[in-house]
Amino acid sequence: MGHNDSSVAEKKSSDPTNDIPNFNAENLQSNMKTIYYSRTFLSIIAGVIAGISGFTSLTGFIFYFLVMAITSVGLIAKAGFSIHSYFDSWNRVVLDGFFSGLMSFVLFWTFAYDIVHIF
């Protein structure tokens, strides 16, 4: 009567420490850079659109939040809805670059609004 080695292998593979995802640091950094650039670019475009459209006050900020929500959904769709394959946390996709994008948005929003509606 010998031991069955396959049952030992199955027990080792079901060990929860083997389920920890491994990320390549360079790939993760590249993915984060892509998110940052995407948010910055779309913040600038949204700011120009908000300024030309004449959005003021709360309407402009709601427009920014709407654009960033659409951007987050687009990035998640681009990742094939498997966020954990490309990022270590879903917060990275949803929140990273949010406030730096807000500053770019406000800058181009006011610039476009001034050019179109004041001058």
PDB file of N, CA, C and O in Angstrom, residues 22-35 37 85-88 92:
ATOM      1  N   ASN A  22       0.940  37.621  -8.988  1.00  0.00           N
ATOM      2  CA  ASN A  22       2.267  38.201  -9.174  1.00  0.00           C
ATOM      3  C   ASN A  22       2.198  39.197 -10.317  1.00  0.00           C
ATOM      4  O   ASN A  22       1.609  38.921 -11.357  1.00  0.00           O
ATOM      5  N   PHE A  23       2.819  40.357 -10.117  1.00  0.00           N
ATOM      6  CA  PHE A  23       2.816  41.394 -11.134  1.00  0.00           C
ATOM      7  C   PHE A  23       4.244  41.735 -11.511  1.00  0.00           C
ATOM      8  O   PHE A  23       5.120  41.814 -10.656  1.00  0.00           O
ATOM      9  N   ASN A  24       4.443  41.971 -12.776  1.00  0.00           N
ATOM     10  CA  ASN A  24       5.708  42.492 -13.238  1.00  0.00           C
ATOM     11  C   ASN A  24       5.683  43.996 -12.989  1.00  0.00           C
ATOM     12  O   ASN A  24       4.777  44.694 -13.459  1.00  0.00           O
ATOM     13  N   ALA A  25       6.664  44.512 -12.279  1.00  0.00           N
ATOM     14  CA  ALA A  25       6.664  45.925 -11.884  1.00  0.00           C
ATOM     15  C   ALA A  25       6.703  46.850 -13.096  1.00  0.00           C
ATOM     16  O   ALA A  25       6.038  47.890 -13.106  1.00  0.00           O
ATOM     17  N   GLU A  26       7.434  46.479 -14.125  1.00  0.00           N
ATOM     18  CA  GLU A  26       7.517  47.320 -15.316  1.00  0.00           C
ATOM     19  C   GLU A  26       6.187  47.375 -16.057  1.00  0.00           C
ATOM     20  O   GLU A  26       5.772  48.436 -16.518  1.00  0.00           O
ATOM     21  N   ASN A  27       5.508  46.239 -16.154  1.00  0.00           N
ATOM     22  CA  ASN A  27       4.205  46.219 -16.816  1.00  0.00           C
ATOM     23  C   ASN A  27       3.163  46.990 -16.019  1.00  0.00           C
ATOM     24  O   ASN A  27       2.346  47.712 -16.592  1.00  0.00           O
ATOM     25  N   LEU A  28       3.179  46.845 -14.704  1.00  0.00           N
ATOM     26  CA  LEU A  28       2.245  47.577 -13.855  1.00  0.00           C
ATOM     27  C   LEU A  28       2.481  49.085 -13.968  1.00  0.00           C
ATOM     28  O   LEU A  28       1.535  49.863 -14.072  1.00  0.00           O
ATOM     29  N   GLN A  29       3.752  49.483 -13.990  1.00  0.00           N
ATOM     30  CA  GLN A  29       4.084  50.902 -14.134  1.00  0.00           C
ATOM     31  C   GLN A  29       3.644  51.428 -15.497  1.00  0.00           C
ATOM     32  O   GLN A  29       3.124  52.535 -15.602  1.00  0.00           O
ATOM     33  N   SER A  30       3.821  50.629 -16.532  1.00  0.00           N
ATOM     34  CA  SER A  30       3.387  51.028 -17.869  1.00  0.00           C
ATOM     35  C   SER A  30       1.865  51.165 -17.927  1.00  0.00           C
ATOM     36  O   SER A  30       1.342  52.111 -18.539  1.00  0.00           O
ATOM     37  N   ASN A  31       1.147  50.260 -17.295  1.00  0.00           N
ATOM     38  CA  ASN A  31      -0.318  50.340 -17.261  1.00  0.00           C
ATOM     39  C   ASN A  31      -0.780  51.579 -16.503  1.00  0.00           C
ATOM     40  O   ASN A  31      -1.741  52.244 -16.909  1.00  0.00           O
ATOM     41  N   MET A  32      -0.096  51.901 -15.412  1.00  0.00           N
ATOM     42  CA  MET A  32      -0.464  53.088 -14.634  1.00  0.00           C
ATOM     43  C   MET A  32      -0.186  54.360 -15.425  1.00  0.00           C
ATOM     44  O   MET A  32      -0.939  55.328 -15.363  1.00  0.00           O
ATOM     45  N   LYS A  33       0.898  54.365 -16.169  1.00  0.00           N
ATOM     46  CA  LYS A  33       1.239  55.516 -17.000  1.00  0.00           C
ATOM     47  C   LYS A  33       0.182  55.721 -18.082  1.00  0.00           C
ATOM     48  O   LYS A  33      -0.199  56.854 -18.385  1.00  0.00           O
ATOM     49  N   THR A  34      -0.311  54.624 -18.639  1.00  0.00           N
ATOM     50  CA  THR A  34      -1.360  54.699 -19.646  1.00  0.00           C
ATOM     51  C   THR A  34      -2.637  55.296 -19.069  1.00  0.00           C
ATOM     52  O   THR A  34      -3.279  56.136 -19.704  1.00  0.00           O
ATOM     53  N   ILE A  35      -2.982  54.895 -17.858  1.00  0.00           N
ATOM     54  CA  ILE A  35      -4.158  55.469 -17.196  1.00  0.00           C
ATOM     55  C   ILE A  35      -3.973  56.961 -16.953  1.00  0.00           C
ATOM     56  O   ILE A  35      -4.868  57.768 -17.210  1.00  0.00           O
ATOM     57  N   TYR A  37      -2.016  59.133 -18.553  1.00  0.00           N
ATOM     58  CA  TYR A  37      -2.061  59.872 -19.809  1.00  0.00           C
ATOM     59  C   TYR A  37      -3.473  59.926 -20.381  1.00  0.00           C
ATOM     60  O   TYR A  37      -3.893  60.961 -20.913  1.00  0.00           O
ATOM     61  N   SER A  85      -5.918  41.269 -13.726  1.00  0.00           N
ATOM     62  CA  SER A  85      -4.877  40.740 -14.608  1.00  0.00           C
ATOM     63  C   SER A  85      -3.854  41.809 -14.965  1.00  0.00           C
ATOM     64  O   SER A  85      -2.713  41.497 -15.288  1.00  0.00           O
ATOM     65  N   TYR A  86      -4.268  43.082 -14.914  1.00  0.00           N
ATOM     66  CA  TYR A  86      -3.409  44.175 -15.344  1.00  0.00           C
ATOM     67  C   TYR A  86      -3.043  45.155 -14.235  1.00  0.00           C
ATOM     68  O   TYR A  86      -2.076  45.892 -14.356  1.00  0.00           O
ATOM     69  N   PHE A  87      -3.838  45.198 -13.171  1.00  0.00           N
ATOM     70  CA  PHE A  87      -3.624  46.146 -12.080  1.00  0.00           C
ATOM     71  C   PHE A  87      -3.726  45.418 -10.750  1.00  0.00           C
ATOM     72  O   PHE A  87      -4.402  44.399 -10.643  1.00  0.00           O
ATOM     73  N   ASP A  88      -3.088  45.963  -9.732  1.00  0.00           N
ATOM     74  CA  ASP A  88      -3.122  45.305  -8.430  1.00  0.00           C
ATOM     75  C   ASP A  88      -4.384  45.625  -7.639  1.00  0.00           C
ATOM     76  O   ASP A  88      -4.690  44.949  -6.674  1.00  0.00           O
ATOM     77  N   ARG A  92      -6.907  51.595  -8.648  1.00  0.00           N
ATOM     78  CA  ARG A  92      -5.954  52.158  -9.602  1.00  0.00           C
ATOM     79  C   ARG A  92      -6.660  52.612 -10.864  1.00  0.00           C
ATOM     80  O   ARG A  92      -6.332  53.650 -11.420  1.00  0.00           O
TER      81      ARG A  92
END
